[in-house]
Amino acid sequence: MTATDVHRTIEAVWKIESARLIAGLARRVRDVGLAEDLAQEALVAAFEQWPRTGIPDNPAAWLMTTAKRRAIDMFRRNRRVEEKHGELARDAEELQERAVAELDAAMDDDIGDDLLRLVFTACHPVLKQDAQVALTLRMLGGLTTDEIARAYLVPEATVAQRIVRAKRTLTKEQVPFEVPKGKELRARLTAVLEVIYLIFNEGYSATAGDDWMRPALCEDALRLGRVVAELMPQEPEVHGLAALMEIQASRLRARTSASGEPILLLDQRRALWDRLLIQRGLAALDRVEKLGGADGVYALQAAIAACHARALEAEETDWAQIAGLYARLFEVMPSPVVELNRAVALSMAFGPEMGLVVVDALVREGTLANYHLLPTVRGDLLVKLGRDDEARMEFERAASLTRNAREQELLIKRAQKCSASKN
Amino acid sequence: MRFLCVYKPSKPEGTPPSETEMMEMGKLISDMTNEGVLLATEGCLPSALGARVRKSGDDFKVTDGPFTEAKEVVGGFALIEVRSKQEAIEQTRRFLKVAGDGECEIRQICEVPSMQLA
């Protein structure tokens, strides 16, 4: 193996193992920030040693042992936490005695719990949401600050700062490394799912920049969602989110043209939809229903996505059912965006006039005044009603409201089409 | 990005896996599924039950199994979702450690250009 190959291998091993490594360490040192630093040091050690010694037979165990030794060294140097020192020293002696396979098994025992604790700690409410996102991607997704920065189009220094501050906050606020119980679990789980979905959405329709999607972020979120779903198999909303993301991700390939332009749902070539992901999504939705969670926020959205997924041709879409699902969604999540979507479904099921009534009510209500999809949808309905002049103004307005370059282009084109058809 | 991993064991066909091997493989499959990496995997029945279908010009030639050349016999496949080819290789290493001697062919699944942006 050349040095470059070894480096690539180390990076791959790190991506695969870092979350478990950090989670396992965090349980022992009771400090997520410190655990991450220790894991990083083990990574550096791997970069130093593996090119000479070759890839160890069990890279995960090697990293864990190394990180623990660093922990002991550090505690010795600092003489900060004497009792922890004793515990870790004993731990390390035992480690050296045990066979690697046995060590691996021992690490595996708690690893699920550790990971879950890590998820909940990274998404702790003492952190701002952008910090939660950065920390989740970093510690659970194994992304580097540079990768996170690229995905979110912010300078790397900003992300690095965000992560450093987040870790400091967790330590300062003495956030316990644990999964909350009872009522608090529900509240915190909501935050966890929100963060994962936020990451997915940033990948699915980038809020800014030149690309309409950043699929790697979708993949990361999808993977995180799958992990959490298996860590908490009894929580219906977790499967609801997994189902939603699987089904939405199934359309990724169909959502852009070869030149990168967005293709709207109804114009997509459904043959490009990923049947495997749809299947996985429908299976997850099945689990939600078996657990009695069909009325959850994510489950309902997944059910809507499933309606689309089940229609092999756009014309086969059961719009009446979708409109009904949006109405139920509005009950659990009263949001004007949901109402806007219901308007679209209504117009598809019962005609554009029907949708326009709901849309106009939203315009009057005013909360979506700066949301580009409101004029986009209104423009759509007006085109269908043959009111091209008004439609053009709506598309122009929508174009001025979006920060996504690809979307803007599309909207300007639609506005131009409206004036063209008039002449 | 996705990879198709096709496993060609070097031991002769029909060697049944031991209890331990089956348990270890079961654990690996569940681990990889829980990690969100493994999308699908199946093992193949003996090649005696399979066939090869070849087209040449207007001719179709069907050859029934078993296939004699051990290294050509597909033992099973896995479809995995990872972030890089290197990760696919590492996952395969993990698999081969449990599956035993043989080789895995790793092929990246074709996805539209937009999927390769990041």
Coordinates of C-alpha atoms in Angstrom, one line a residue:
Chain A
M1 CA 0.0 0.0 0.0
T2 CA 1.3 3.5 -0.8
A3 CA 1.2 6.2 1.8
T4 CA -1.7 7.8 -0.1
D5 CA -3.6 4.5 0.0
V6 CA -3.0 4.3 3.7
H7 CA -4.3 7.8 4.2
R8 CA -7.4 7.1 2.3
T9 CA -8.0 4.0 4.3
I10 CA -7.6 5.8 7.5
E11 CA -10.1 8.4 6.4
A12 CA -12.5 5.7 5.5
V13 CA -12.0 3.9 8.8
W14 CA -12.5 7.1 10.6
K15 CA -15.8 7.9 8.8
I16 CA -17.0 4.4 9.7
E17 CA -15.8 4.3 13.3
S18 CA -15.6 7.8 14.6
A19 CA -19.2 8.0 16.0
R20 CA -18.8 4.8 18.0
L21 CA -15.4 5.8 19.1
I22 CA -16.5 9.2 20.4
A23 CA -19.6 7.7 22.0
G24 CA -17.6 5.0 23.8
L25 CA -15.1 7.5 25.0
A26 CA -17.7 9.9 26.1
R27 CA -19.3 7.3 28.4
R28 CA -15.9 6.8 30.0
V29 CA -14.8 10.5 30.4
R30 CA -18.3 11.9 30.7
D31 CA -17.4 14.8 28.5
V32 CA -18.4 14.8 24.8
G33 CA -15.9 17.6 23.8
L34 CA -13.1 15.8 25.5
A35 CA -14.1 12.5 24.0
E36 CA -14.0 14.1 20.5
D37 CA -10.6 15.6 21.1
L38 CA -9.3 12.2 22.3
A39 CA -10.7 10.5 19.3
Q40 CA -9.0 13.1 17.1
E41 CA -5.7 12.4 18.8
A42 CA -6.1 8.7 18.1
L43 CA -6.8 9.6 14.4
V44 CA -3.6 11.6 14.3
A45 CA -1.7 8.7 15.9
A46 CA -3.1 6.4 13.2
F47 CA -1.8 8.8 10.5
E48 CA 1.6 8.7 12.1
Q49 CA 1.8 5.0 12.7
W50 CA -0.3 3.1 10.1
P51 CA 1.9 4.1 7.1
R52 CA 4.8 2.3 8.9
T53 CA 3.0 -0.6 10.6
G54 CA 0.2 -1.2 8.2
I55 CA -3.5 -1.2 8.9
P56 CA -4.2 -3.1 12.1
D57 CA -6.4 -6.1 12.0
N58 CA -9.0 -4.4 14.0
P59 CA -8.8 -0.7 13.3
A60 CA -11.7 0.2 15.6
A61 CA -10.1 -1.5 18.6
W62 CA -6.8 0.1 17.8
L63 CA -8.3 3.6 17.7
M64 CA -10.2 3.0 20.9
T65 CA -7.2 1.7 22.8
T66 CA -5.0 4.5 21.6
A67 CA -7.6 7.1 22.6
K68 CA -7.9 5.6 26.0
R69 CA -4.2 5.7 26.5
R70 CA -4.2 9.4 25.5
A71 CA -7.0 9.9 28.1
I72 CA -4.9 8.4 30.8
D73 CA -1.8 10.4 29.8
M74 CA -3.9 13.5 29.9
F75 CA -5.4 12.9 33.2
R76 CA -2.0 12.1 34.6
R77 CA -0.6 15.4 33.2
N78 CA -3.4 17.5 34.5
R79 CA -4.0 15.6 37.7
R80 CA -7.5 17.1 37.4
V81 CA -9.8 14.2 38.0
E82 CA -8.1 11.7 40.2
E83 CA -11.0 9.2 40.5
K84 CA -11.5 9.1 36.8
H85 CA -7.8 8.5 36.4
G86 CA -7.9 5.4 38.6
E87 CA -10.9 4.1 36.7
L88 CA -9.3 4.6 33.4
A89 CA -6.0 3.1 34.4
R90 CA -7.7 0.0 35.5
D91 CA -9.7 0.0 32.3
A92 CA -6.5 0.2 30.2
E93 CA -4.7 -2.6 32.0
E94 CA -7.6 -4.8 31.5
L95 CA -7.7 -3.9 27.9
Q96 CA -4.2 -4.8 27.3
E97 CA -4.8 -8.2 28.8
R98 CA -7.9 -9.0 26.8
A99 CA -7.9 -10.5 23.4
V100 CA -8.8 -8.1 20.6
A101 CA -11.9 -10.0 19.7
E102 CA -13.1 -10.0 23.3
L103 CA -12.5 -6.3 23.5
D104 CA -14.5 -5.7 20.4
A105 CA -17.4 -7.7 21.9
A106 CA -17.2 -5.7 25.1
M107 CA -17.2 -2.4 23.3
D108 CA -20.2 -3.6 21.3
D109 CA -22.3 -4.3 24.4
D110 CA -23.1 -0.7 25.2
I111 CA -22.3 0.8 21.9
G112 CA -26.0 1.3 20.9
D113 CA -26.7 3.1 24.1
D114 CA -23.6 5.2 23.8
L115 CA -24.5 6.2 20.3
L116 CA -27.9 7.2 21.4
R117 CA -26.5 9.3 24.2
L118 CA -24.2 11.0 21.7
V119 CA -27.2 11.8 19.5
F120 CA -29.1 13.3 22.3
T121 CA -26.1 15.3 23.6
A122 CA -25.3 16.7 20.2
C123 CA -28.9 17.9 19.8
H124 CA -29.1 19.3 23.4
P125 CA -31.3 22.4 23.7
V126 CA -28.5 24.5 25.4
L127 CA -27.0 24.6 21.9
K128 CA -28.3 26.7 19.1
Q129 CA -29.7 24.8 16.1
D130 CA -26.8 25.6 13.8
A131 CA -24.5 24.3 16.5
Q132 CA -26.6 21.1 16.9
V133 CA -26.4 20.5 13.2
A134 CA -22.6 21.1 13.0
L135 CA -22.0 18.8 16.0
T136 CA -24.3 16.1 14.7
L137 CA -22.6 16.0 11.4
R138 CA -19.2 16.1 13.0
M139 CA -19.6 13.6 15.7
L140 CA -22.2 11.3 14.3
G141 CA -21.7 11.7 10.6
G142 CA -17.9 11.7 10.9
L143 CA -17.7 14.8 8.6
T144 CA -14.7 17.2 8.9
T145 CA -15.2 20.8 9.5
D146 CA -14.2 21.4 6.0
E147 CA -16.9 19.1 4.6
I148 CA -19.5 20.7 6.8
A149 CA -18.5 24.1 5.7
R150 CA -18.7 23.1 2.0
A151 CA -22.1 21.6 2.5
Y152 CA -23.5 24.7 4.2
L153 CA -21.5 27.2 2.1
V154 CA -20.0 28.9 5.1
P155 CA -16.3 29.6 5.8
E156 CA -14.5 26.7 7.5
A157 CA -13.5 28.9 10.3
T158 CA -17.1 29.6 11.1
V159 CA -17.9 25.9 11.4
A160 CA -14.8 25.2 13.4
Q161 CA -15.7 28.1 15.8
R162 CA -19.3 26.8 16.0
I163 CA -18.1 23.3 17.0
V164 CA -15.5 24.6 19.5
R165 CA -18.1 26.8 21.1
A166 CA -20.7 24.0 21.2
K167 CA -18.3 21.6 22.9
R168 CA -17.4 24.3 25.4
T169 CA -21.1 25.0 26.1
L170 CA -21.8 21.4 26.7
T171 CA -18.9 21.2 29.2
K172 CA -19.8 24.5 30.9
E173 CA -23.4 23.7 31.2
Q174 CA -22.5 20.2 32.5
V175 CA -24.8 18.6 30.0
P176 CA -25.0 15.0 31.1
F177 CA -24.1 12.3 28.6
E178 CA -27.4 10.5 28.7
V179 CA -30.7 9.7 27.0
P180 CA -33.5 11.6 28.9
K181 CA -36.4 9.7 30.3
G182 CA -40.1 10.0 30.3
K183 CA -41.7 13.3 29.3
E184 CA -38.3 14.9 28.6
L185 CA -37.5 12.2 26.2
R186 CA -40.4 13.2 24.0
A187 CA -39.4 16.8 23.9
R188 CA -35.7 16.1 23.2
L189 CA -36.5 13.4 20.6
T190 CA -38.4 16.1 18.7
A191 CA -35.2 18.2 18.6
V192 CA -33.1 15.2 17.5
L193 CA -35.5 14.4 14.7
E194 CA -35.6 18.1 13.7
V195 CA -31.9 18.3 13.4
I196 CA -31.7 15.2 11.2
Y197 CA -34.5 16.4 9.0
L198 CA -32.9 19.9 8.8
I199 CA -29.8 18.3 7.5
F200 CA -31.8 16.3 5.0
N201 CA -33.7 19.3 3.8
E202 CA -30.6 21.4 3.3
G203 CA -29.4 18.7 1.0
Y204 CA -32.7 18.2 -0.7
S205 CA -33.4 21.9 -1.5
A206 CA -30.5 24.0 -0.8
T207 CA -31.5 27.3 0.6
A208 CA -28.7 29.2 -1.1
G209 CA -26.0 28.7 -3.7
D210 CA -25.7 27.4 -7.2
D211 CA -26.8 23.8 -6.7
W212 CA -30.4 22.9 -6.3
M213 CA -29.4 19.9 -4.2
R214 CA -26.5 18.7 -2.1
P215 CA -27.2 14.9 -2.2
A216 CA -24.3 14.0 0.0
L217 CA -26.1 15.8 2.9
C218 CA -29.2 13.9 2.1
E219 CA -27.3 10.6 2.3
D220 CA -25.8 11.6 5.6
A221 CA -29.1 12.5 7.1
L222 CA -30.7 9.4 5.7
R223 CA -28.0 7.3 7.3
L224 CA -28.3 9.2 10.6
G225 CA -32.1 8.6 10.5
R226 CA -31.6 4.9 9.9
V227 CA -29.2 4.6 12.8
V228 CA -31.6 6.4 15.2
A229 CA -34.5 4.3 13.9
E230 CA -32.6 1.1 14.9
L231 CA -31.5 2.6 18.2
M232 CA -35.0 3.5 19.1
P233 CA -37.2 0.9 17.4
Q234 CA -40.2 1.5 19.6
E235 CA -40.6 5.2 18.7
P236 CA -43.0 5.6 15.8
E237 CA -41.9 9.1 14.9
V238 CA -38.4 8.0 14.4
H239 CA -39.6 5.5 11.7
G240 CA -41.9 8.2 10.4
L241 CA -38.9 10.4 9.7
A242 CA -36.9 7.6 8.3
A243 CA -39.8 6.7 6.0
L244 CA -40.2 10.3 4.9
M245 CA -36.5 10.7 4.1
E246 CA -36.3 7.4 2.3
I247 CA -39.2 8.2 0.0
Q248 CA -38.1 11.7 -0.7
A249 CA -34.6 10.6 -1.4
S250 CA -36.0 8.1 -3.9
R251 CA -36.7 11.0 -6.1
L252 CA -33.2 12.6 -6.0
R253 CA -32.1 11.2 -9.3
A254 CA -35.3 12.5 -11.0
R255 CA -35.2 16.0 -9.5
T256 CA -32.6 17.6 -11.8
S257 CA -32.0 17.6 -15.5
A258 CA -28.6 16.7 -16.9
S259 CA -27.7 20.4 -16.8
G260 CA -28.7 20.7 -13.2
E261 CA -32.1 22.4 -13.5
P262 CA -34.8 21.4 -11.1
I263 CA -37.6 19.2 -12.3
L264 CA -40.8 19.4 -10.5
L265 CA -42.5 16.4 -9.0
L266 CA -45.2 16.0 -11.6
D267 CA -42.8 16.3 -14.5
Q268 CA -40.3 13.8 -13.1
R269 CA -39.5 10.6 -15.0
R270 CA -40.8 8.2 -12.5
A271 CA -38.7 5.4 -13.9
L272 CA -35.8 7.2 -12.3
W273 CA -37.3 7.0 -8.9
D274 CA -35.4 4.6 -6.7
R275 CA -37.6 1.6 -6.1
L276 CA -35.4 0.3 -3.4
L277 CA -35.7 3.4 -1.3
I278 CA -39.4 3.6 -1.9
Q279 CA -39.7 0.0 -0.7
R280 CA -37.6 0.9 2.4
G281 CA -39.8 3.9 3.0
L282 CA -43.0 2.0 2.7
A283 CA -41.7 -0.6 5.1
A284 CA -40.7 2.1 7.6
L285 CA -44.2 3.5 7.2
D286 CA -45.6 0.1 7.9
R287 CA -43.7 0.0 11.2
V288 CA -45.1 3.4 12.1
E289 CA -48.6 2.2 11.7
K290 CA -48.0 -1.0 13.6
L291 CA -46.7 1.1 16.5
G292 CA -49.8 3.3 16.3
G293 CA -48.1 6.5 15.2
A294 CA -49.8 7.2 11.9
D295 CA -50.8 10.6 13.1
G296 CA -47.3 11.8 13.8
V297 CA -45.9 14.8 12.0
Y298 CA -43.3 12.9 10.1
A299 CA -45.6 9.9 9.6
L300 CA -48.2 12.0 7.9
Q301 CA -45.7 13.6 5.6
A302 CA -44.3 10.2 4.8
A303 CA -47.8 9.0 4.0
I304 CA -48.2 11.9 1.6
A305 CA -44.9 11.1 0.0
A306 CA -46.0 7.5 -0.2
C307 CA -49.1 8.5 -2.2
H308 CA -46.8 10.0 -4.8
A309 CA -44.5 7.0 -4.7
R310 CA -47.3 4.6 -5.3
A311 CA -48.4 6.3 -8.4
L312 CA -46.5 5.0 -11.3
E313 CA -47.7 7.8 -13.5
A314 CA -48.4 11.4 -12.3
E315 CA -52.0 11.1 -13.5
E316 CA -52.6 8.2 -11.1
T317 CA -51.9 10.3 -8.0
D318 CA -54.6 10.1 -5.4
W319 CA -54.9 13.9 -4.8
A320 CA -58.0 13.6 -2.8
Q321 CA -56.2 11.4 -0.3
I322 CA -53.3 13.7 -0.3
A323 CA -55.5 16.7 0.5
G324 CA -57.1 14.7 3.3
L325 CA -53.6 13.9 4.7
Y326 CA -52.6 17.5 4.6
A327 CA -55.8 18.4 6.5
R328 CA -54.8 15.9 9.2
L329 CA -51.3 17.2 9.2
F330 CA -52.6 20.7 9.7
E331 CA -54.3 19.5 12.9
V332 CA -51.0 18.3 14.4
M333 CA -48.8 21.0 12.8
P334 CA -50.9 24.1 12.1
S335 CA -48.6 25.8 9.6
P336 CA -49.3 28.0 6.6
V337 CA -46.9 25.9 4.5
V338 CA -49.0 22.8 5.2
E339 CA -52.1 24.8 4.2
L340 CA -50.3 25.9 1.0
N341 CA -49.6 22.3 0.1
R342 CA -53.2 21.4 0.8
A343 CA -54.2 24.1 -1.6
V344 CA -52.1 22.4 -4.3
A345 CA -53.6 19.0 -3.6
L346 CA -57.1 20.4 -3.6
S347 CA -56.5 22.1 -6.9
M348 CA -55.3 18.8 -8.4
A349 CA -58.2 16.9 -7.0
F350 CA -61.0 19.4 -7.6
G351 CA -59.7 22.1 -9.9
P352 CA -57.6 25.3 -9.7
E353 CA -60.4 27.5 -8.4
M354 CA -60.6 25.3 -5.3
G355 CA -56.9 25.7 -4.6
L356 CA -57.0 29.5 -5.3
V357 CA -59.5 30.0 -2.5
V358 CA -57.1 28.5 0.0
V359 CA -54.1 30.3 -1.5
D360 CA -55.8 33.7 -1.4
A361 CA -56.8 33.2 2.2
L362 CA -53.1 32.6 2.9
V363 CA -52.1 35.7 1.0
R364 CA -54.5 37.8 3.1
E365 CA -53.3 36.2 6.3
G366 CA -49.8 37.4 5.4
T367 CA -47.4 35.1 7.3
L368 CA -46.0 33.7 4.1
A369 CA -45.4 37.1 2.6
N370 CA -41.7 36.4 2.0
Y371 CA -42.0 32.7 1.2
H372 CA -41.2 32.2 -2.5
L373 CA -43.5 29.1 -2.9
L374 CA -46.6 31.1 -2.1
P375 CA -46.4 33.2 -5.3
T376 CA -45.1 30.2 -7.2
V377 CA -48.2 28.1 -6.3
R378 CA -50.4 31.1 -7.0
G379 CA -48.8 31.6 -10.3
D380 CA -49.3 27.9 -11.2
L381 CA -53.0 28.1 -10.4
L382 CA -53.4 31.3 -12.4
V383 CA -51.7 29.8 -15.4
K384 CA -54.2 26.9 -15.2
L385 CA -57.0 29.4 -15.1
G386 CA -55.6 31.3 -18.1
R387 CA -54.8 34.4 -16.1
D388 CA -51.3 34.7 -17.5
D389 CA -50.7 38.4 -16.7
E390 CA -51.3 37.9 -13.1
A391 CA -49.3 34.6 -13.2
R392 CA -46.3 36.4 -14.6
M393 CA -46.2 38.8 -11.8
E394 CA -46.4 36.0 -9.3
F395 CA -43.5 34.2 -10.8
E396 CA -41.4 37.4 -10.9
R397 CA -42.2 38.0 -7.3
A398 CA -41.3 34.4 -6.4
A399 CA -38.0 34.7 -8.3
S400 CA -37.1 37.8 -6.3
L401 CA -37.8 35.9 -3.0
T402 CA -35.6 32.8 -3.5
R403 CA -31.9 32.7 -2.8
N404 CA -31.3 29.5 -4.8
A405 CA -29.9 30.4 -8.2
R406 CA -31.3 27.3 -10.0
E407 CA -34.8 27.9 -8.6
Q408 CA -34.6 31.6 -9.6
E409 CA -33.7 30.7 -13.2
L410 CA -36.6 28.3 -13.4
L411 CA -39.1 31.0 -12.1
I412 CA -37.8 33.7 -14.4
K413 CA -38.3 31.2 -17.3
R414 CA -41.8 30.6 -16.2
A415 CA -42.5 34.3 -16.0
Q416 CA -41.2 34.8 -19.5
K417 CA -43.3 31.9 -20.8
C418 CA -46.4 33.7 -19.4
S419 CA -45.7 36.9 -21.4
A420 CA -44.8 34.8 -24.5
S421 CA -48.0 33.0 -24.5
K422 CA -49.9 36.2 -24.4
N423 CA -48.3 37.6 -27.6
Chain B
M1 CA -22.9 6.6 -3.4
R2 CA -23.8 3.0 -3.8
F3 CA -21.7 0.0 -4.5
L4 CA -22.6 -3.5 -5.5
C5 CA -20.4 -6.1 -3.9
V6 CA -20.3 -9.5 -5.5
Y7 CA -18.7 -12.2 -3.4
K8 CA -16.9 -15.1 -5.0
P9 CA -15.8 -17.6 -2.3
S10 CA -12.7 -19.6 -2.8
K11 CA -13.9 -22.7 -1.0
P12 CA -15.7 -25.2 -3.1
E13 CA -19.4 -24.9 -3.5
G14 CA -21.6 -26.8 -1.1
T15 CA -19.4 -26.3 2.0
P16 CA -22.0 -25.4 4.6
P17 CA -21.2 -22.5 6.9
S18 CA -20.6 -23.5 10.5
E19 CA -22.9 -22.4 13.3
T20 CA -20.4 -19.8 14.4
E21 CA -19.9 -18.5 10.9
M22 CA -23.6 -18.1 10.5
M23 CA -24.0 -16.3 13.8
E24 CA -21.1 -13.9 13.0
M25 CA -22.6 -13.2 9.5
G26 CA -26.0 -12.6 11.1
K27 CA -24.5 -10.1 13.5
L28 CA -22.5 -8.3 10.7
I29 CA -25.6 -8.0 8.6
S30 CA -27.6 -6.6 11.5
D31 CA -24.8 -4.2 12.4
M32 CA -24.4 -2.9 8.9
T33 CA -28.1 -2.5 8.5
N34 CA -28.3 -0.6 11.7
E35 CA -25.5 1.7 10.6
G36 CA -27.6 2.5 7.5
V37 CA -24.9 1.1 5.2
L38 CA -26.4 -2.1 4.0
L39 CA -29.4 -1.7 1.7
A40 CA -29.8 -5.3 0.5
T41 CA -28.0 -8.5 0.6
E42 CA -28.6 -12.1 -0.4
G43 CA -26.7 -15.3 -0.7
C44 CA -27.0 -17.6 -3.7
L45 CA -28.1 -21.2 -3.7
P46 CA -25.6 -23.7 -5.4
S47 CA -24.9 -22.9 -9.0
A48 CA -26.4 -26.3 -9.9
L49 CA -29.7 -24.5 -9.6
G50 CA -28.6 -21.6 -11.8
A51 CA -28.0 -21.1 -15.5
R52 CA -26.1 -18.9 -17.8
V53 CA -27.8 -17.3 -20.7
R54 CA -25.7 -16.0 -23.6
K55 CA -26.7 -14.2 -26.7
S56 CA -24.6 -14.2 -29.8
G57 CA -26.2 -12.8 -32.9
D58 CA -29.6 -14.4 -33.1
D59 CA -28.5 -17.4 -31.0
F60 CA -29.3 -17.8 -27.4
K61 CA -27.2 -20.3 -25.6
V62 CA -28.4 -21.6 -22.2
T63 CA -25.9 -23.5 -20.0
D64 CA -27.3 -25.0 -16.8
G65 CA -25.2 -25.1 -13.7
P66 CA -23.2 -26.2 -11.9
F67 CA -20.4 -24.0 -13.0
T68 CA -17.0 -25.6 -12.5
E69 CA -14.7 -22.7 -12.3
A70 CA -14.9 -21.9 -8.5
K71 CA -13.7 -18.3 -8.8
E72 CA -16.5 -17.5 -11.2
V73 CA -19.2 -18.7 -8.9
V74 CA -21.1 -15.9 -7.3
G75 CA -21.8 -16.7 -3.6
G76 CA -23.9 -13.7 -2.9
F77 CA -24.2 -10.0 -3.2
A78 CA -24.6 -6.9 -1.1
L79 CA -25.8 -3.4 -2.0
I80 CA -24.2 -0.8 0.3
E81 CA -24.5 3.0 0.6
V82 CA -21.3 4.7 1.6
R83 CA -19.5 8.0 1.2
S84 CA -16.5 6.8 -0.9
K85 CA -15.0 3.9 -2.7
Q86 CA -12.5 3.6 0.1
E87 CA -15.4 3.2 2.6
A88 CA -16.8 0.5 0.4
I89 CA -13.5 -1.3 0.5
E90 CA -13.3 -1.1 4.2
Q91 CA -16.8 -2.4 4.6
T92 CA -15.9 -5.3 2.2
R93 CA -12.8 -6.0 4.3
R94 CA -15.2 -6.3 7.3
F95 CA -17.4 -8.7 5.3
L96 CA -14.6 -10.9 4.1
K97 CA -13.2 -11.3 7.6
V98 CA -16.5 -13.0 8.5
A99 CA -17.3 -14.6 5.1
G100 CA -13.9 -16.3 4.7
D101 CA -11.4 -16.5 1.9
G102 CA -12.4 -15.5 -1.6
E103 CA -12.8 -12.2 -3.4
C104 CA -15.3 -9.4 -3.6
E105 CA -15.8 -7.4 -6.8
I106 CA -16.9 -3.9 -5.9
R107 CA -18.7 -1.9 -8.5
Q108 CA -20.1 1.6 -8.1
I109 CA -23.7 1.9 -9.1
C110 CA -24.3 4.5 -11.8
E111 CA -26.2 7.5 -10.6
V112 CA -27.0 10.8 -12.4
P113 CA -24.3 13.5 -12.4
S114 CA -26.0 15.5 -9.7
M115 CA -25.4 12.6 -7.3
Q116 CA -21.7 12.9 -7.8
L117 CA -21.4 16.6 -7.2
A118 CA -20.6 16.4 -3.5

